[in-house]
PDB file of C-alpha atoms in Angstrom:
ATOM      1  CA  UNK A   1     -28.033  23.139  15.918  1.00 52.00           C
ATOM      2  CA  UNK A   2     -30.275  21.523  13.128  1.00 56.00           C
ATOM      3  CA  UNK A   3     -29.437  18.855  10.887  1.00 51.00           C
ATOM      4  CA  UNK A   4     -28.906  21.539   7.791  1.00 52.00           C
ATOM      5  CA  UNK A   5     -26.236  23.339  10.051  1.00 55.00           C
ATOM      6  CA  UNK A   6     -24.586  19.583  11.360  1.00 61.00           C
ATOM      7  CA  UNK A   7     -23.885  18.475   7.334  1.00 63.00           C
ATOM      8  CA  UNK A   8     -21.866  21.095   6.779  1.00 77.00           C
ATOM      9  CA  UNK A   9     -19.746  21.361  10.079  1.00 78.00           C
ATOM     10  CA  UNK A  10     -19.511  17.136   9.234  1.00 84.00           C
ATOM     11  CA  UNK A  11     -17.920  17.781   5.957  1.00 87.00           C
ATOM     12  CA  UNK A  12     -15.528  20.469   6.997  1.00 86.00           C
ATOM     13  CA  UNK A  13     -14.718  17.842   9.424  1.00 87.00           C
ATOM     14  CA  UNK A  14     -14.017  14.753   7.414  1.00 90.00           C
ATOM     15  CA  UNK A  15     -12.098  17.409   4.555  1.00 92.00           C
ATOM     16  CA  UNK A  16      -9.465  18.481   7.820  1.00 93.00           C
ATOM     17  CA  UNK A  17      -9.858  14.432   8.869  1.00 93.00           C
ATOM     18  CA  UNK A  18      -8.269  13.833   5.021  1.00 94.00           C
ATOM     19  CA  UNK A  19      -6.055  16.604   4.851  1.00 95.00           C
ATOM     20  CA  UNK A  20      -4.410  15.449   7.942  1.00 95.00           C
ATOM     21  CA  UNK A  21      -4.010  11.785   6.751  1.00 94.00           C
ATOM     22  CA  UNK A  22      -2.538  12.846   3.294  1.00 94.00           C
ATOM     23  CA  UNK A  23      -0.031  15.709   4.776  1.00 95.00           C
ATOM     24  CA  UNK A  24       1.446  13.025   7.035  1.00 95.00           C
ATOM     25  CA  UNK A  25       1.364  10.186   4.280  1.00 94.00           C
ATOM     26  CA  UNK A  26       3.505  13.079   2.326  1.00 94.00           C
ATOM     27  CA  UNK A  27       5.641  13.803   5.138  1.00 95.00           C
ATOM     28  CA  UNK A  28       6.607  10.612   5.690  1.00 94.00           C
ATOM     29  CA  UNK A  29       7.777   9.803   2.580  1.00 91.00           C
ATOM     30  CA  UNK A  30       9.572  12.539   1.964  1.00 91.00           C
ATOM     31  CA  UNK A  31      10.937  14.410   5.214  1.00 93.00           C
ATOM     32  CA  UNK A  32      10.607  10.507   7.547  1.00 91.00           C
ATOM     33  CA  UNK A  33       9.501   8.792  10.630  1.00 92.00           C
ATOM     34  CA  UNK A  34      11.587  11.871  12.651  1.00 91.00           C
ATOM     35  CA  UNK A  35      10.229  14.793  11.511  1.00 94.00           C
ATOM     36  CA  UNK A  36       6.395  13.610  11.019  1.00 94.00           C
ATOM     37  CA  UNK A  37       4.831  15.208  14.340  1.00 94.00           C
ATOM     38  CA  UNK A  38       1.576  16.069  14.419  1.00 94.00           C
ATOM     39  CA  UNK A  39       2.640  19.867  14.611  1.00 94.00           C
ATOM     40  CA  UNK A  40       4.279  19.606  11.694  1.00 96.00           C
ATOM     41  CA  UNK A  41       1.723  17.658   9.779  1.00 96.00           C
ATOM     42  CA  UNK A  42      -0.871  20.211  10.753  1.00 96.00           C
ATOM     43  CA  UNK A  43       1.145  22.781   9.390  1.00 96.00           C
ATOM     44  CA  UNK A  44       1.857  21.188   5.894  1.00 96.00           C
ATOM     45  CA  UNK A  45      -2.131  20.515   6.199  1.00 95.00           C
ATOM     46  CA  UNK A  46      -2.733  23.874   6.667  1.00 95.00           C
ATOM     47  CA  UNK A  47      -4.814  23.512  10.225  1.00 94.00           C
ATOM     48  CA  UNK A  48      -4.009  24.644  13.376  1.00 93.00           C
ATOM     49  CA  UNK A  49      -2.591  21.855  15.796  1.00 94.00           C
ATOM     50  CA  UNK A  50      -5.523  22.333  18.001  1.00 93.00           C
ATOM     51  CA  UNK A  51      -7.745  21.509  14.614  1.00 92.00           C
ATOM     52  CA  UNK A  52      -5.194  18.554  14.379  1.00 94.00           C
ATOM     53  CA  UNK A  53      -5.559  17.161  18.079  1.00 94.00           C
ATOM     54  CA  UNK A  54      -9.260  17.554  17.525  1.00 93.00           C
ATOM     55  CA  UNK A  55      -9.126  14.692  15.155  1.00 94.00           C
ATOM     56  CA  UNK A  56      -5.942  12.986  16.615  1.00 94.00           C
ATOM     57  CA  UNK A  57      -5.044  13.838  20.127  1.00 94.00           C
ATOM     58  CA  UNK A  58      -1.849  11.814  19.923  1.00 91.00           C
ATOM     59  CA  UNK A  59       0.945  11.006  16.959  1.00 89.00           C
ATOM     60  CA  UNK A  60       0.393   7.172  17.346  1.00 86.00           C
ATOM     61  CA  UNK A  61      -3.647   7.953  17.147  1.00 90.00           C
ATOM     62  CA  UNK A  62      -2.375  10.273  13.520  1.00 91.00           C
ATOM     63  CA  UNK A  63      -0.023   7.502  12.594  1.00 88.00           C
ATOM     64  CA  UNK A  64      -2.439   4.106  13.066  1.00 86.00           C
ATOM     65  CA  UNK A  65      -5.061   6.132  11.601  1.00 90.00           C
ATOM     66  CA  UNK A  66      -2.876   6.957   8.708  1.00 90.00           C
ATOM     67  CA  UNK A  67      -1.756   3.317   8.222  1.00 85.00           C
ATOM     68  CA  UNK A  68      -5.229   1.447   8.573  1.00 86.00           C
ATOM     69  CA  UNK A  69      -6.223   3.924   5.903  1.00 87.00           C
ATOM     70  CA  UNK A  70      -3.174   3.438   3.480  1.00 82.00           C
ATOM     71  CA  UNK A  71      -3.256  -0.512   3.849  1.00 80.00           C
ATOM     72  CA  UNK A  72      -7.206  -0.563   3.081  1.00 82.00           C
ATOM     73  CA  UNK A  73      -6.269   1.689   0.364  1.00 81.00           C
ATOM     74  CA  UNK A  74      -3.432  -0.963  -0.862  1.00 75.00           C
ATOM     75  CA  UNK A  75      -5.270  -4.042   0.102  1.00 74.00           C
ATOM     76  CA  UNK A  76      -8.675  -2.958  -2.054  1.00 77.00           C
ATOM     77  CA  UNK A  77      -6.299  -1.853  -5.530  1.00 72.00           C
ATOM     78  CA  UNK A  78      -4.787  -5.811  -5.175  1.00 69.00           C
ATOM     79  CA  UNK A  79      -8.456  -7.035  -4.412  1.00 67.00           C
ATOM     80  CA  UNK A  80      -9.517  -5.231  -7.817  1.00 68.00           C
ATOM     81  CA  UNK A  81      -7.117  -5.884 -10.116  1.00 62.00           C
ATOM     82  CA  UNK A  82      -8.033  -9.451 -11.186  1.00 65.00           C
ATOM     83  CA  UNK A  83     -11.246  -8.040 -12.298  1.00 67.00           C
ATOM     84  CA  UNK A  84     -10.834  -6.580 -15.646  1.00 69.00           C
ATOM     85  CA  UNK A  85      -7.484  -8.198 -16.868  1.00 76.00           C
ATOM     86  CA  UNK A  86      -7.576  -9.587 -20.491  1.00 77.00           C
ATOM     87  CA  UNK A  87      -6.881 -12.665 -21.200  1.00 77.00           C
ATOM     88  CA  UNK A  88      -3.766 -14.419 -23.096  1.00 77.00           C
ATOM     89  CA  UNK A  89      -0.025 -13.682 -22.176  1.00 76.00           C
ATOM     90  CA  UNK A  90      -0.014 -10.484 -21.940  1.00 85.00           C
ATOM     91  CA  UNK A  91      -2.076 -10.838 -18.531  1.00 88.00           C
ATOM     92  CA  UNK A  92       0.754 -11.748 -16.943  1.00 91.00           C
ATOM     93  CA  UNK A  93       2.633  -8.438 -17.722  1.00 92.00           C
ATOM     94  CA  UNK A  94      -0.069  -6.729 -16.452  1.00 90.00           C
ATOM     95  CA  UNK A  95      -0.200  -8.704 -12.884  1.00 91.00           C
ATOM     96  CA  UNK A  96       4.052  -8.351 -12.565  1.00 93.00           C
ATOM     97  CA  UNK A  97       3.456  -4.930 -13.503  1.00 91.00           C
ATOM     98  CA  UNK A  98       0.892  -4.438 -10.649  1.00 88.00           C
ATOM     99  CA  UNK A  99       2.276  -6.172  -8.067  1.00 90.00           C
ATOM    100  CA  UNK A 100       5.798  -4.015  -8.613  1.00 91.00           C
ATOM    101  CA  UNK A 101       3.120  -0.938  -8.000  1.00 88.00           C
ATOM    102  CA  UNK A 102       2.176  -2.163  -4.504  1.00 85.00           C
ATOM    103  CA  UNK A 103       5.422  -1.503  -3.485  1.00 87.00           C
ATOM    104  CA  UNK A 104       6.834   1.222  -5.616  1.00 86.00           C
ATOM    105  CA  UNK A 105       5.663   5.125  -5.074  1.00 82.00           C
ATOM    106  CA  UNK A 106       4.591   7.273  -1.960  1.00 87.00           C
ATOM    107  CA  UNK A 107       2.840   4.923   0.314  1.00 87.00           C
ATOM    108  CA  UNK A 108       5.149   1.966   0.435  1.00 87.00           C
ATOM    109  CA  UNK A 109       8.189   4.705   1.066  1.00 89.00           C
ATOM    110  CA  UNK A 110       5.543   5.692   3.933  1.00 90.00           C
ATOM    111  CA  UNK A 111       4.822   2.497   5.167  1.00 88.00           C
ATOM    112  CA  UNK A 112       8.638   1.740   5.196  1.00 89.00           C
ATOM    113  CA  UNK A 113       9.210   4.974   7.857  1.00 91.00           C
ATOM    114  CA  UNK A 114       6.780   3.003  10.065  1.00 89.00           C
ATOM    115  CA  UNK A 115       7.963  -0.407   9.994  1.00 88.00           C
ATOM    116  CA  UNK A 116      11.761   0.629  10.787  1.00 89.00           C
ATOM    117  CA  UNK A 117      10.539   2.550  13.845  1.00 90.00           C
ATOM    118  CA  UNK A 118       7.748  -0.329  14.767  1.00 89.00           C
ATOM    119  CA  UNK A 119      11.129  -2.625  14.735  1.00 89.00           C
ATOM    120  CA  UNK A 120      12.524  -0.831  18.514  1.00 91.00           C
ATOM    121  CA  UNK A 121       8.316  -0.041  19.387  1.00 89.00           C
ATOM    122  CA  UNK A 122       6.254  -2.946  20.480  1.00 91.00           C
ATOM    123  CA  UNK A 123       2.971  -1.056  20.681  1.00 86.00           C
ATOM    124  CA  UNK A 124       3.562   0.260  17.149  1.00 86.00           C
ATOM    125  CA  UNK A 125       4.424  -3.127  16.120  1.00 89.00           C
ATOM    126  CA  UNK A 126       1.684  -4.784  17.186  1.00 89.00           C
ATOM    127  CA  UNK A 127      -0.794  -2.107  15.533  1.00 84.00           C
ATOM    128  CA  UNK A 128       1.134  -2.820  12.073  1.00 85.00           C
ATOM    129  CA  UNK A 129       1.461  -6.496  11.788  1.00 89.00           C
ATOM    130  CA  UNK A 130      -2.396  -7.508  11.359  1.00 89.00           C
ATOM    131  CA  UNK A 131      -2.494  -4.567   8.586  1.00 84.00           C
ATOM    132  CA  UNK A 132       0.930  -6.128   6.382  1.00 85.00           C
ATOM    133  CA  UNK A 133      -0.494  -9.224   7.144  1.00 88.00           C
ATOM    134  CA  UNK A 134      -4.062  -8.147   5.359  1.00 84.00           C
ATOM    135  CA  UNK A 135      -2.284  -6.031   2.455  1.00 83.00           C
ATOM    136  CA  UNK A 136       0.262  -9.407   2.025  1.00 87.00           C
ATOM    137  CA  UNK A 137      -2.659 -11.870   1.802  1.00 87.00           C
ATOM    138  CA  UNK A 138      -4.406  -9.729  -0.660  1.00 85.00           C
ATOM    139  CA  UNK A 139      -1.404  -9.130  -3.103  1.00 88.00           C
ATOM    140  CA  UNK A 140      -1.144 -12.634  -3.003  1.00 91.00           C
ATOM    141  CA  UNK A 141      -4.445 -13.413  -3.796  1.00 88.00           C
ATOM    142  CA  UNK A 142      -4.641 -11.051  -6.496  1.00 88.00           C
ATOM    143  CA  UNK A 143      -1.145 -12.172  -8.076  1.00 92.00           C
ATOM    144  CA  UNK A 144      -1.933 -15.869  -7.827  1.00 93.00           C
ATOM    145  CA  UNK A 145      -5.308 -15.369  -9.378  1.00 89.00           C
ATOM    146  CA  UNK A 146      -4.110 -13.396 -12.327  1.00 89.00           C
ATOM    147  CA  UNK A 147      -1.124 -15.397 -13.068  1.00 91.00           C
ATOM    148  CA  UNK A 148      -3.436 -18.380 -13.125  1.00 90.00           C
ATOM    149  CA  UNK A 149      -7.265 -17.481 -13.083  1.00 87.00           C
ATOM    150  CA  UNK A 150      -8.525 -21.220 -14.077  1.00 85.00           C
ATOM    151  CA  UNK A 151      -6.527 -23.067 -11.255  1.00 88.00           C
ATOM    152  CA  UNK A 152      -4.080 -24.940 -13.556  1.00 90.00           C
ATOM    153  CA  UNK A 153      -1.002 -24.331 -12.379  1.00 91.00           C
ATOM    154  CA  UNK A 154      -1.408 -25.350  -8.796  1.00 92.00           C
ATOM    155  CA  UNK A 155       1.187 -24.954  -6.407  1.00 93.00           C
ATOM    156  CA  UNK A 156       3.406 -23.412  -9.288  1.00 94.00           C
ATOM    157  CA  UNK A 157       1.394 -20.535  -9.838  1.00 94.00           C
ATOM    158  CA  UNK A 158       1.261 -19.948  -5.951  1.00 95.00           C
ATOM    159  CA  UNK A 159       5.094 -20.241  -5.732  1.00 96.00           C
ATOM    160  CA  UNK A 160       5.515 -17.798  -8.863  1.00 96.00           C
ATOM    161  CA  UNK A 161       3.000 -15.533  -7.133  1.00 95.00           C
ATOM    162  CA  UNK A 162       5.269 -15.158  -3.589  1.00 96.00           C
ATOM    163  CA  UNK A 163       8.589 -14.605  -5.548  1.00 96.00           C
ATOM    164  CA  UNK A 164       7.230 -12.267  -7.613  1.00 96.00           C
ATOM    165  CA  UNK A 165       5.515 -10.319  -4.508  1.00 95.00           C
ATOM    166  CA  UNK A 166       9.643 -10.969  -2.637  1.00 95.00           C
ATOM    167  CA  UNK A 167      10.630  -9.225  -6.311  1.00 95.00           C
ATOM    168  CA  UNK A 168       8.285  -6.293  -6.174  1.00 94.00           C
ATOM    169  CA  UNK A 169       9.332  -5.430  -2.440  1.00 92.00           C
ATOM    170  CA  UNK A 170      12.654  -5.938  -2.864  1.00 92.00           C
ATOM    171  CA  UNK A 171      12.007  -3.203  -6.168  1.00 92.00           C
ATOM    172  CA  UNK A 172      10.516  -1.597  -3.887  1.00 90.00           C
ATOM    173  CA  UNK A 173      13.324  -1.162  -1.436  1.00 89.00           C
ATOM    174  CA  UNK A 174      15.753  -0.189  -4.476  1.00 87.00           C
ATOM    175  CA  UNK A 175      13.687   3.023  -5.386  1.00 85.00           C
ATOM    176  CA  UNK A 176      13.927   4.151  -1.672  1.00 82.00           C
ATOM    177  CA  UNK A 177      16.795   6.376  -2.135  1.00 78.00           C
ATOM    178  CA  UNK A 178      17.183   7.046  -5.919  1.00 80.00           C
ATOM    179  CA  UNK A 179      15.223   6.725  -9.197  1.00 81.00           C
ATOM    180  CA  UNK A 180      15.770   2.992  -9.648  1.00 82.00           C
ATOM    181  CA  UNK A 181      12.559   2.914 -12.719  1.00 87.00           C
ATOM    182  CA  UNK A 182      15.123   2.423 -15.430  1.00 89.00           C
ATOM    183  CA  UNK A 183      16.779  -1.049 -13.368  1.00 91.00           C
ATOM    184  CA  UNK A 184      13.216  -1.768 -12.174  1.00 92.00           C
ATOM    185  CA  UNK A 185      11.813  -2.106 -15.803  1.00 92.00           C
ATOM    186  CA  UNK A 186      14.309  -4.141 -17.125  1.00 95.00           C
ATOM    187  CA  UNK A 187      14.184  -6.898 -14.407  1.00 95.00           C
ATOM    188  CA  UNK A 188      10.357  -6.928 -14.688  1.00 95.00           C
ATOM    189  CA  UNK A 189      10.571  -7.566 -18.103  1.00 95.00           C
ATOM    190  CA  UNK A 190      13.080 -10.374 -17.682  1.00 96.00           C
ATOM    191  CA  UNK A 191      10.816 -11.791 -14.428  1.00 96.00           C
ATOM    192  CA  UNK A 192       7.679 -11.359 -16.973  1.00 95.00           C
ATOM    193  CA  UNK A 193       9.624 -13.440 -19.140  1.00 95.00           C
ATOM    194  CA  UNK A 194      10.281 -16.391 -16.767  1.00 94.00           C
ATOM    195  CA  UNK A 195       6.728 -16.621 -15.518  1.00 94.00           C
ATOM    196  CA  UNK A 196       5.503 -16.993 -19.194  1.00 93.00           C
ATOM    197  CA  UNK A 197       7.916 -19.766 -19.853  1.00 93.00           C
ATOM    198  CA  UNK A 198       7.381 -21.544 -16.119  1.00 92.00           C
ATOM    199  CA  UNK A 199       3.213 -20.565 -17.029  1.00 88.00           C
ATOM    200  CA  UNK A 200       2.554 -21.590 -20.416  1.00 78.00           C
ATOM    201  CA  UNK A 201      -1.001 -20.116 -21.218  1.00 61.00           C
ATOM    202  CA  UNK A 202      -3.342 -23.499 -22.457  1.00 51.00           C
ATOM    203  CA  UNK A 203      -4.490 -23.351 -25.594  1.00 36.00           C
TER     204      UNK A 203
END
C-alpha cells in the first residue's frame, strides 16, 4: 500500500474514530450510563460494531476515550477564555456567564452518567478523577483570572472564584432533568451582582 492509498484509509479512520466519540457523548446524555454500549453507539454512529471494536475493543476503552476527549475539550474552552475578555465590569458577567457553561449543556449531563456509575466502579473511578481534577483546576484558573486579572483581590477573588464554580455545578445539576435556563439566569444575574459589589473594579 503506498502512502497516497494510507492518507485516505487514515482519514476514514479518524472520521469513524469521531463519530464514535460524539454518538456515545449523545447517548449518554440523552438515553444514560445503561443504555450506552458500544453496540448501540455504533449503531447511532452509523458503523458496524466490528468498525466500532476496531477502534475500541471494549466499552471502558469507548468510555475513557470519550472522557479524556470531552475534559481536554472542557479544560482548553476555560484555558481560553481569559484571553479576549474586555475590560471594566462587565468582565465579570462574562466570566459567571462562562463558568455556568462548563457545567450546563450536553457534556456535563455526559460526564454526570459517568461519575454516578464511577461512584460503585473503582477502575472507572480511578480513570476519572485525574481528568475532574484537570478540568477543576482549569475553571478555576480561568475564573480567578478573569474576576481579577491584575492580582488585587487576593484571596477574595480566589474564594469568589470556587463559589462561583460550587454555583455553576450546582446550575448545572438543576438543568439535569428539566429546562431550569429561566431559574439559572436569574440567580446568575443576582451572583453577578454580588461579585461586583465584593470586587469593586479600581479606577
Amino acid at each position: 500500500m503506498t502512502a497516497s492509498d494510507r492518507e485516505p484509509r487514515q482519514q476514514r479512520s479518524r472520521e469513524t474514530r469521531e463519530r464514535l466519540l460524539a454518538a456515545t457523548v449523545d447517548m449518554l446524555a440523552s438515553r444514560g450510563w445503561a443504555a450506552t454500549t458500544i453496540g448501540a453507539v455504533a449503531a447511532a454512529a452509523g458503523v458496524s460494531r466490528g468498525a466500532a471494536q476496531h477502534h475500541f475493543p471494549t466499552r471502558e476503552d469507548l468510555i475513557t476515550a470519550v472522557l479524556e476527549a470531552m475534559f481536554q475539550e472542557m479544560t482548553e474552552g476555560a484555558a481560553e477564555t481569559v484571553e479576549n475578555l474586555p475590560d471594566g465590569p462587565e468582565r465579570i458577567d462574562l466570566v459567571v456567564e462562562r463558568a455556568v457553561s462548563i457545567y450546563v449543556g450536553k457534556q456535563f449531563k455526559a460526564a454526570l452518567q459517568v461519575w454516578a456509575a464511577a461512584a460503585s466502579d473503582a477502575h472507572l473511578r480511578e480513570a476519572i478523577l485525574p481528568l475532574e481534577a484537570k478540568l477543576a483546576r482549569a475553571a478555576h484558573r480561568m475564573t480567578v483570572q478573569g474576576l481579577d486579572p491584575a492580582g488585587e483581590h487576593g484571596r477574595e477573588a480566589h474564594r469568589l472564584a470556587q463559589l462561583t464554580l460550587d454555583l455553576a455545578r450546582g446550575l448545572g445539576l438543576a438543568d439535569t432533568l428539566s429546562d431550569d435556563s429561566a431559574r439559572r439566569g436569574r440567580v446568575t444575574a443576582a451572583w453577578v451582582e454580588q461579585v461586583k459589589s465584593a470586587l469593586p473594579a479600581r479606577t
